[in-house]
Amino acid sequence: MAEASNSSTMETAVNKYFELVRALRNGDESSVGKLMEMWHDDGVFEFAGTPPLTGTFSGAAAIQTLYKNRLKSSGMAVRTDSPKLNSREVSLGIVDTEVTHMRPNGKRVVAAWRTTIGTQQGQGFDVAGSHVFTFEDGRIKTLRIMISPKAEESHLKELNRDDLSITDVGRLSLAAWAVV
């Protein structure tokens, strides 16, 4: 029975994590501190995607810096190569994650998701991936994020992927993920 209770506690923590990341993406400065309360001081945050979407952040200072940078990135300018666009610069707009499946196993929880990444100008796409959380004493010890290298047509009809070059998709992904 203790394992079921622990699984439920970890799933609650994962849901809280994604709620706080959504708040962070929406400019809520207090979410940085709340996210850090969920981490061990010697925690490790890893992006395990296809380059350039890779990186490891070890320890509270590095992880906090990552979250602070994400907080500042909303609306950031991204250069574009696409001749289809009127401007050579677009602004990062929507970055929203929907958890599609969650599975606890021992001290780990795997959360599969779909994230929508879009510009304020109406270009965008969906990408799939997962977070693998490891917990120790009720706090996050490690987090490994795996990101699909393939951009999919967005489920949001107002976002158009066709206007983006492959390089544009990579730049937008980097802007969105280097930011959680």
Coordinates of C-alpha atoms in Angstrom, one line a residue, residues 34-117:
K34 CA 8.2 27.2 -6.3
L35 CA 9.9 25.0 -8.9
M36 CA 13.2 25.2 -7.0
E37 CA 11.4 24.0 -3.8
M38 CA 10.6 20.8 -5.7
W39 CA 14.3 20.0 -6.4
H40 CA 17.2 18.5 -4.3
D41 CA 20.1 20.9 -4.1
D42 CA 22.3 18.5 -6.1
G43 CA 19.6 17.7 -8.6
V44 CA 20.4 17.1 -12.3
F45 CA 18.3 18.4 -15.2
E46 CA 19.1 16.9 -18.6
F47 CA 17.9 17.7 -22.1
A48 CA 18.5 14.5 -24.1
G49 CA 17.3 15.5 -27.5
T50 CA 19.0 15.9 -30.9
P51 CA 21.6 18.6 -31.0
P52 CA 21.4 21.5 -30.4
L53 CA 18.6 20.4 -27.9
T54 CA 21.0 18.8 -25.5
G55 CA 22.5 19.9 -22.2
T56 CA 22.9 19.0 -18.6
F57 CA 22.3 21.4 -15.6
S58 CA 23.7 20.1 -12.3
G59 CA 22.9 21.6 -9.0
A60 CA 20.4 24.2 -7.8
A61 CA 22.2 27.3 -9.1
A62 CA 22.3 25.9 -12.7
I63 CA 18.7 24.7 -12.6
Q64 CA 17.5 28.0 -11.2
T65 CA 19.4 29.9 -13.9
L66 CA 17.7 27.7 -16.5
Y67 CA 14.2 28.6 -15.1
K68 CA 15.1 32.3 -14.9
N69 CA 16.2 32.3 -18.5
R70 CA 12.9 30.6 -19.5
L71 CA 11.0 33.3 -17.6
K72 CA 12.7 36.0 -19.7
S73 CA 12.2 34.2 -23.1
S74 CA 8.5 34.8 -23.6
G75 CA 8.1 36.8 -26.8
M76 CA 11.9 36.6 -27.6
A77 CA 12.9 37.3 -31.2
V78 CA 13.9 34.4 -33.4
R79 CA 15.6 34.9 -36.8
T80 CA 14.0 33.1 -39.7
D81 CA 15.3 31.9 -43.1
S82 CA 12.0 31.3 -44.7
P83 CA 11.4 33.3 -47.9
K84 CA 7.6 32.8 -47.3
L85 CA 7.6 35.1 -44.3
N86 CA 7.4 38.9 -44.6
S87 CA 10.0 39.4 -41.9
R88 CA 13.3 37.9 -41.1
E89 CA 12.4 37.9 -37.5
V90 CA 9.5 36.3 -35.6
S91 CA 8.6 36.3 -31.9
L92 CA 8.2 33.2 -29.8
G93 CA 4.6 33.0 -28.8
I94 CA 2.8 29.9 -27.5
V95 CA 4.8 27.2 -25.8
D96 CA 2.2 24.9 -24.2
T97 CA 2.6 21.3 -23.0
E98 CA -0.2 18.7 -22.6
V99 CA 0.7 15.6 -20.6
T100 CA -0.8 12.7 -22.6
H101 CA 0.3 9.8 -20.3
M102 CA 1.9 9.3 -17.0
R103 CA 3.4 6.1 -15.5
P104 CA 5.0 5.8 -12.1
N105 CA 7.6 3.0 -11.5
G106 CA 9.4 2.7 -8.2
K107 CA 11.1 6.1 -7.6
R108 CA 10.5 7.2 -11.2
V109 CA 7.7 8.8 -13.1
V110 CA 7.6 8.9 -16.9
A111 CA 5.3 11.6 -18.3
A112 CA 4.7 11.6 -22.1
W113 CA 3.6 14.9 -23.7
R114 CA 2.8 16.9 -26.7
T115 CA 4.1 20.5 -26.8
T116 CA 2.8 23.2 -29.1
I117 CA 5.4 25.8 -30.2

